[in-house]
Short mmCIF file of C-alpha atoms in Angstrom, two decimals:
data_model
loop_
_atom_site.label_atom_id
_atom_site.label_comp_id
_atom_site.label_asym_id
_atom_site.label_seq_id
_atom_site.Cartn_x
_atom_site.Cartn_y
_atom_site.Cartn_z
CA UNK A 1471 64.52 6.91 -150.48
CA UNK A 1472 64.40 4.48 -147.81
CA UNK A 1473 67.56 5.69 -146.37
CA UNK A 1474 66.14 9.30 -146.37
CA UNK A 1475 62.94 7.98 -144.77
CA UNK A 1476 64.91 6.21 -142.09
CA UNK A 1477 67.08 9.37 -141.60
CA UNK A 1478 64.19 11.37 -141.39
CA UNK A 1479 62.74 8.97 -138.86
CA UNK A 1480 65.94 9.02 -137.02
CA UNK A 1481 65.90 12.77 -136.94
CA UNK A 1482 62.37 12.79 -135.75
CA UNK A 1483 63.19 10.21 -133.15
CA UNK A 1484 66.05 12.37 -132.12
CA UNK A 1485 63.75 15.27 -131.93
CA UNK A 1486 61.43 13.27 -129.88
CA UNK A 1487 63.93 11.99 -127.54
CA UNK A 1488 65.65 15.28 -127.31
CA UNK A 1489 62.53 17.34 -126.60
CA UNK A 1490 62.58 17.90 -122.90
CA UNK A 1491 59.44 17.22 -120.93
CA UNK A 1492 58.24 20.17 -118.89
CA UNK A 1493 55.35 18.30 -117.25
CA UNK A 1494 56.97 15.87 -114.59
CA UNK A 1495 53.52 14.74 -113.30
CA UNK A 1496 52.45 13.34 -116.97
CA UNK A 1497 53.57 9.78 -117.35
CA UNK A 1498 52.58 9.45 -120.95
CA UNK A 1499 54.22 11.53 -123.69
CA UNK A 1500 51.90 13.23 -126.25
CA UNK A 1501 52.53 12.17 -129.83
CA UNK A 1502 51.36 13.44 -133.18
CA UNK A 1503 49.81 11.09 -135.63
CA UNK A 1504 52.73 11.48 -137.90
CA UNK A 1505 55.17 10.81 -135.11
CA UNK A 1506 53.31 7.65 -134.24
CA UNK A 1507 53.46 6.41 -137.86
CA UNK A 1508 57.30 7.07 -137.85
CA UNK A 1509 57.76 5.23 -134.41
CA UNK A 1510 59.27 1.84 -134.35
CA UNK A 1511 57.04 -1.08 -133.94
CA UNK A 1512 58.55 -2.08 -130.56
CA UNK A 1513 58.13 1.61 -129.34
CA UNK A 1514 54.59 1.47 -130.44
CA UNK A 1515 53.81 -1.72 -128.73
CA UNK A 1516 55.45 -0.26 -125.53
CA UNK A 1517 53.37 2.70 -125.89
CA UNK A 1518 50.14 0.63 -126.30
CA UNK A 1519 51.08 -1.43 -123.24
CA UNK A 1520 51.69 1.68 -121.30
CA UNK A 1521 48.40 3.10 -122.45
CA UNK A 1522 46.56 -0.19 -121.66
CA UNK A 1523 48.32 -0.25 -118.15
CA UNK A 1524 47.47 3.26 -117.56
CA UNK A 1525 44.02 2.69 -118.65
CA UNK A 1526 43.68 -0.34 -116.14
CA UNK A 1527 45.27 1.62 -113.39
CA UNK A 1528 42.80 4.48 -114.03
CA UNK A 1529 39.94 2.08 -114.18
CA UNK A 1530 41.10 0.49 -110.90
CA UNK A 1531 41.73 3.85 -109.41
CA UNK A 1532 38.15 4.82 -110.53
CA UNK A 1533 36.70 1.66 -109.03
CA UNK A 1534 38.59 2.14 -105.83
CA UNK A 1535 37.45 5.76 -105.63
CA UNK A 1536 33.94 4.69 -106.39
CA UNK A 1537 34.14 1.92 -103.62
CA UNK A 1538 35.51 4.37 -101.13
CA UNK A 1539 32.73 6.94 -102.11
CA UNK A 1540 30.16 4.09 -101.65
CA UNK A 1541 31.77 3.04 -98.31
CA UNK A 1542 31.75 6.68 -97.27
CA UNK A 1543 28.17 7.00 -98.35
CA UNK A 1544 27.17 3.81 -96.35
CA UNK A 1545 29.15 5.10 -93.33
CA UNK A 1546 27.57 8.47 -93.64
CA UNK A 1547 24.06 6.86 -93.73
CA UNK A 1548 25.00 4.76 -90.73
CA UNK A 1549 26.24 7.68 -88.98
CA UNK A 1550 23.17 9.70 -89.81
CA UNK A 1551 20.99 6.81 -88.56
CA UNK A 1552 23.18 6.55 -85.53
CA UNK A 1553 22.66 10.19 -84.93
CA UNK A 1554 18.99 9.85 -85.24
CA UNK A 1555 18.90 6.96 -82.92
CA UNK A 1556 21.01 8.82 -80.52
CA UNK A 1557 18.78 11.85 -80.65
CA UNK A 1558 15.76 9.52 -80.02
CA UNK A 1559 17.61 7.87 -77.17
CA UNK A 1560 18.50 11.29 -75.80
CA UNK A 1561 14.98 12.44 -76.05
CA UNK A 1562 13.75 9.17 -74.31
CA UNK A 1563 16.35 9.54 -71.71
CA UNK A 1564 15.29 13.24 -71.21
CA UNK A 1565 11.62 12.07 -70.76
CA UNK A 1566 12.61 9.23 -68.43
CA UNK A 1567 14.81 11.62 -66.37
CA UNK A 1568 11.87 14.11 -66.14
CA UNK A 1569 9.52 11.33 -65.12
CA UNK A 1570 12.04 10.08 -62.48
CA UNK A 1571 12.52 13.61 -61.13
CA UNK A 1572 8.72 14.06 -61.03
CA UNK A 1573 8.40 10.56 -59.24
CA UNK A 1574 11.24 11.57 -56.81
CA UNK A 1575 9.51 14.96 -56.13
CA UNK A 1576 6.28 13.01 -55.52
CA UNK A 1577 8.00 10.49 -53.21
CA UNK A 1578 9.63 13.47 -51.35
CA UNK A 1579 6.27 15.07 -50.96
CA UNK A 1580 4.70 11.76 -49.93
CA UNK A 1581 7.49 11.00 -47.46
CA UNK A 1582 7.21 14.55 -46.02
CA UNK A 1583 3.51 14.02 -45.65
CA UNK A 1584 3.90 10.58 -44.04
CA UNK A 1585 6.65 12.18 -41.77
CA UNK A 1586 4.28 14.77 -40.59
CA UNK A 1587 1.54 12.21 -40.12
CA UNK A 1588 3.86 9.97 -38.19
CA UNK A 1589 4.88 12.98 -36.07
CA UNK A 1590 1.18 13.70 -35.27
CA UNK A 1591 0.59 10.02 -34.68
CA UNK A 1592 3.47 9.74 -32.14
CA UNK A 1593 2.18 12.91 -30.43
CA UNK A 1594 -1.31 11.34 -30.34
CA UNK A 1595 0.19 8.01 -29.01
CA UNK A 1596 2.31 9.88 -26.45
CA UNK A 1597 -0.90 11.67 -25.31
CA UNK A 1598 -2.69 8.39 -25.15
CA UNK A 1599 0.21 6.83 -23.24
CA UNK A 1600 0.19 9.71 -20.81
CA UNK A 1601 -3.61 9.38 -20.34
CA UNK A 1602 -3.39 5.61 -19.91
CA UNK A 1603 -0.62 6.13 -17.34
CA UNK A 1604 -2.78 8.63 -15.55
CA UNK A 1605 -5.73 6.17 -15.85
CA UNK A 1606 -3.68 3.35 -14.43
CA UNK A 1607 -2.43 5.58 -11.67
CA UNK A 1608 -6.03 6.67 -10.96
CA UNK A 1609 -7.31 3.16 -11.07
CA UNK A 1610 -4.54 2.18 -8.69
CA UNK A 1611 -5.51 4.96 -6.33
CA UNK A 1612 -9.17 4.10 -6.58
CA UNK A 1613 -8.22 0.35 -5.88
CA UNK A 1614 -6.14 1.47 -2.89
CA UNK A 1615 -8.97 3.65 -1.76
CA UNK A 1616 -11.47 0.66 -2.17
CA UNK A 1617 -9.14 -1.53 -0.26
CA UNK A 1618 -8.74 1.09 2.53
CA UNK A 1619 -12.61 1.49 2.57
CA UNK A 1620 -13.12 -2.19 2.70
CA UNK A 1621 -10.68 -2.40 5.48
CA UNK A 1622 -12.43 0.45 7.29
CA UNK A 1623 -15.85 -1.22 6.69
CA UNK A 1624 -14.40 -4.60 7.78
CA UNK A 1625 -12.94 -2.93 11.02
CA UNK A 1626 -16.39 -1.32 11.59
CA UNK A 1627 -18.24 -4.52 11.06
CA UNK A 1628 -15.70 -6.40 13.14
CA UNK A 1629 -16.21 -3.83 15.89
CA UNK A 1630 -19.99 -4.05 15.72
CA UNK A 1631 -19.71 -7.93 15.61
CA UNK A 1632 -17.16 -8.09 18.38
CA UNK A 1633 -19.73 -9.05 21.12
CA UNK A 1634 -21.15 -11.74 18.84
CA UNK A 1635 -20.97 -15.49 18.84
CA UNK A 1636 -21.74 -17.50 15.86
CA UNK A 1637 -23.40 -20.89 16.35
CA UNK A 1638 -22.87 -23.48 13.44
CA UNK A 1639 -24.96 -26.70 13.06
CA UNK A 1640 -28.17 -25.85 14.69
CA UNK A 1641 -30.96 -27.50 12.65
CA UNK A 1642 -33.55 -25.36 10.94
CA UNK A 1643 -36.83 -25.06 12.94
CA UNK A 1644 -35.41 -26.12 16.21
CA UNK A 1645 -35.90 -22.61 17.54
CA UNK A 1646 -39.71 -22.77 17.28
CA UNK A 1647 -40.34 -23.93 20.79
CA UNK A 1648 -37.84 -21.76 22.74
CA UNK A 1649 -36.59 -19.27 20.26
CA UNK A 1650 -32.94 -18.81 19.44
CA UNK A 1651 -32.28 -17.17 22.76
CA UNK A 1652 -33.71 -20.19 24.59
CA UNK A 1653 -31.60 -22.50 22.40
CA UNK A 1654 -28.48 -20.55 23.43
CA UNK A 1655 -29.40 -20.87 27.09
CA UNK A 1656 -29.82 -24.50 26.49
CA UNK A 1657 -26.39 -24.76 24.87
CA UNK A 1658 -24.81 -22.96 27.96
CA UNK A 1659 -26.60 -25.41 30.38
CA UNK A 1660 -25.72 -28.47 28.44
CA UNK A 1661 -22.14 -27.56 27.90
CA UNK A 1662 -21.10 -25.10 30.55
CA UNK A 1663 -23.37 -25.49 33.63
CA UNK A 1664 -21.41 -22.90 35.65
CA UNK A 1665 -21.91 -20.26 32.94
CA UNK A 1666 -25.65 -20.82 32.51
CA UNK A 1667 -26.17 -19.59 36.08
CA UNK A 1668 -24.10 -16.39 35.46
CA UNK A 1669 -26.76 -13.64 35.64
CA UNK A 1670 -24.46 -11.10 33.93
CA UNK A 1671 -24.41 -13.03 30.60
CA UNK A 1672 -27.22 -11.30 28.71
CA UNK A 1673 -28.39 -12.02 25.11
CA UNK A 1674 -29.29 -8.65 23.53
CA UNK A 1675 -30.26 -10.09 20.07
CA UNK A 1676 -30.39 -13.50 18.22
CA UNK A 1677 -31.07 -14.17 14.53
CA UNK A 1678 -30.23 -16.54 11.72
CA UNK A 1679 -27.91 -15.41 8.79
CA UNK A 1680 -28.73 -15.05 6.05
CA UNK A 1681 -32.24 -13.88 6.72
CA UNK A 1682 -33.83 -16.08 3.97
CA UNK A 1683 -33.52 -19.75 4.04
CA UNK A 1684 -32.42 -21.32 0.77
CA UNK A 1685 -34.31 -24.67 0.32
CA UNK A 1686 -31.53 -26.01 -1.99
CA UNK A 1687 -28.87 -25.47 0.83
CA UNK A 1688 -28.25 -28.70 2.70
CA UNK A 1689 -26.50 -27.16 5.74
CA UNK A 1690 -28.63 -25.04 8.28
CA UNK A 1691 -28.04 -21.37 8.37
CA UNK A 1692 -25.79 -20.00 11.18
CA UNK A 1693 -27.10 -18.44 14.38
CA UNK A 1694 -25.76 -15.14 15.55
CA UNK A 1695 -26.00 -14.31 19.24
CA UNK A 1696 -25.20 -10.81 20.26
CA UNK A 1697 -24.18 -10.50 23.94
CA UNK A 1698 -23.95 -7.49 26.22
CA UNK A 1699 -20.20 -7.40 26.55
CA UNK A 1700 -17.14 -8.60 24.64
CA UNK A 1701 -15.75 -10.03 27.98
CA UNK A 1702 -18.69 -12.58 28.27
CA UNK A 1703 -18.26 -13.61 24.57
CA UNK A 1704 -14.52 -14.30 25.17
CA UNK A 1705 -15.20 -16.16 28.45
CA UNK A 1706 -17.71 -18.49 26.46
CA UNK A 1707 -15.37 -19.08 23.59
CA UNK A 1708 -12.51 -19.89 26.01
CA UNK A 1709 -14.60 -22.45 27.72
CA UNK A 1710 -15.69 -23.96 24.28
CA UNK A 1711 -11.90 -24.30 23.19
CA UNK A 1712 -11.16 -26.02 26.44
CA UNK A 1713 -14.21 -28.41 26.15
CA UNK A 1714 -13.54 -28.95 22.45
CA UNK A 1715 -16.61 -30.90 21.83
CA UNK A 1716 -19.90 -28.70 22.02
CA UNK A 1717 -23.29 -30.26 21.58
CA UNK A 1718 -26.96 -29.33 21.41
CA UNK A 1719 -29.28 -32.07 22.52
CA UNK A 1720 -26.50 -34.57 21.82
CA UNK A 1721 -25.73 -33.30 18.37
CA UNK A 1722 -22.38 -31.74 17.69
CA UNK A 1723 -22.27 -27.89 17.01
CA UNK A 1724 -19.66 -25.28 16.85
CA UNK A 1725 -19.17 -21.94 18.63
CA UNK A 1726 -17.14 -19.26 16.85
CA UNK A 1727 -16.52 -15.49 16.96
CA UNK A 1728 -18.58 -13.46 14.51
CA UNK A 1729 -16.50 -11.65 11.88
CA UNK A 1730 -17.00 -9.57 8.73
CA UNK A 1731 -16.73 -11.35 5.35
CA UNK A 1732 -13.26 -9.75 4.78
CA UNK A 1733 -12.01 -10.89 7.98
CA UNK A 1734 -13.42 -14.36 7.59
CA UNK A 1735 -11.62 -14.69 4.29
CA UNK A 1736 -8.36 -13.55 5.77
CA UNK A 1737 -8.73 -16.02 8.70
CA UNK A 1738 -9.48 -18.87 6.13
CA UNK A 1739 -6.14 -18.18 4.36
CA UNK A 1740 -4.34 -19.29 7.63
CA UNK A 1741 -6.22 -22.52 7.88
CA UNK A 1742 -3.88 -24.85 5.85
CA UNK A 1743 -0.68 -23.44 7.45
CA UNK A 1744 -2.30 -23.70 10.99
CA UNK A 1745 -3.17 -27.34 10.28
CA UNK A 1746 0.46 -28.18 9.46
CA UNK A 1747 1.76 -26.32 12.48
CA UNK A 1748 -0.82 -28.15 14.71
CA UNK A 1749 0.32 -31.53 13.25
CA UNK A 1750 3.86 -30.58 14.47
CA UNK A 1751 2.85 -29.51 17.94
CA UNK A 1752 3.48 -25.83 17.30
CA UNK A 1753 0.25 -24.80 19.10
CA UNK A 1754 -1.16 -22.49 16.48
CA UNK A 1755 -4.01 -20.01 17.10
CA UNK A 1756 -5.71 -17.49 14.81
CA UNK A 1757 -6.02 -14.31 16.87
CA UNK A 1758 -8.43 -11.46 16.39
CA UNK A 1759 -9.06 -10.39 13.93
CA UNK A 1760 -6.94 -12.48 11.48
CA UNK A 1761 -3.42 -12.99 12.96
CA UNK A 1762 -1.45 -16.27 13.15
CA UNK A 1763 0.25 -17.20 16.30
CA UNK A 1764 2.32 -20.29 17.15
CA UNK A 1765 5.18 -21.42 19.26
CA UNK A 1766 8.63 -21.80 17.60
CA UNK A 1767 11.92 -22.72 19.50
CA UNK A 1768 10.15 -21.83 22.77
CA UNK A 1769 8.89 -18.46 21.68
CA UNK A 1770 5.44 -17.25 20.63
CA UNK A 1771 5.46 -15.71 17.10
CA UNK A 1772 2.67 -13.68 15.65
CA UNK A 1773 2.11 -12.63 11.95
CA UNK A 1774 -0.59 -10.51 10.42
CA UNK A 1775 0.30 -11.45 6.75
CA UNK A 1776 2.00 -14.31 4.87
CA UNK A 1777 4.77 -12.21 3.49
CA UNK A 1778 6.11 -11.45 6.97
CA UNK A 1779 5.65 -15.25 7.75
CA UNK A 1780 7.61 -16.22 4.59
CA UNK A 1781 10.44 -13.77 5.49
CA UNK A 1782 10.57 -15.28 9.01
CA UNK A 1783 10.46 -18.91 7.80
CA UNK A 1784 13.40 -18.20 5.42
CA UNK A 1785 15.57 -17.77 8.45
CA UNK A 1786 14.42 -20.97 10.16
CA UNK A 1787 15.49 -24.00 8.13
CA UNK A 1788 13.44 -26.56 10.30
CA UNK A 1789 10.37 -24.34 9.94
CA UNK A 1790 11.05 -23.79 6.20
CA UNK A 1791 11.16 -27.54 5.68
CA UNK A 1792 8.00 -27.98 7.63
CA UNK A 1793 5.99 -25.36 5.54
CA UNK A 1794 7.68 -25.76 2.30
CA UNK A 1795 4.76 -27.56 0.64
CA UNK A 1796 1.88 -25.62 1.97
CA UNK A 1797 3.63 -22.16 1.29
CA UNK A 1798 4.39 -23.31 -2.30
CA UNK A 1799 0.79 -24.40 -2.83
CA UNK A 1800 -0.37 -21.06 -1.48
CA UNK A 1801 1.88 -19.22 -3.86
CA UNK A 1802 0.60 -21.27 -6.85
CA UNK A 1803 -2.94 -20.49 -5.70
CA UNK A 1804 -2.43 -16.75 -5.60
CA UNK A 1805 -0.51 -16.89 -9.02
CA UNK A 1806 -3.63 -18.67 -10.69
CA UNK A 1807 -5.95 -16.05 -9.12
CA UNK A 1808 -3.85 -13.21 -10.45
CA UNK A 1809 -3.92 -14.77 -13.97
CA UNK A 1810 -7.61 -15.08 -13.92
CA UNK A 1811 -7.83 -11.38 -13.18
#
């Protein structure tokens, strides 16, 4: 019996081994319970090991698949969150872009408005500048007209005053006895005896200037004598220049021509220059109405304004050295006057 059993087992084993497998993808052979009982112990152990290994592989594969599924799920969740965040960022960026576009549009409108206003302001400024230029030109014309009128008035006053002699230094009240005309006759008799007997010298008018006496003023008012002719005035003044020292009752006085305020101002401006020329024996004279005359290198030179004098001095080194300080002082004086204006 045992031999039969082993034969039968061998036959069965042979059947088992000889049975071809049609399923190439199945690693484990299917066995019937009876077949398993008839299998050898070694084959059974091998089968068990194979089953355990396959089970382990299946479990590992299952675990690996579950890990991959879990990872995929996490990645999918992260991706979904990222998509949501991206959507939110896109929405925020869209809002920001819209706000920026609106801001840019507002800035463009503001810039356009400012440009228009600047254009209007520039036009107004241009108009104001034109008006200012017109006003300046008008003021310059008016100033020129005023200067011309002052010059004309001064010439008229000088023409009217041309026969006059101005007497300086006559004490106030001295005219009470003889009057101003009597005092003038006394001056002629005391200083120019020959002229006092000249019947042609007639005094048309005599008065003090200004009309009202200022008690605070220490010096006496001037006496203005109007003669009948200019020739007599010039004759008397010539004698006065020759005599140099003129007196009234022993007290020194001065005789000068009578000029307008403008002419007097112009004549005073020559005073310092004439003094320097006199110290250097250049024989300076201030001619009518306000011209400077002096001798230079044997020739008589006459100037009606300082600019012409400066131009001439620039060509004469010796004269330039002589008048350097006084002309420089005059230039500074006029500069300070211009700054004050």
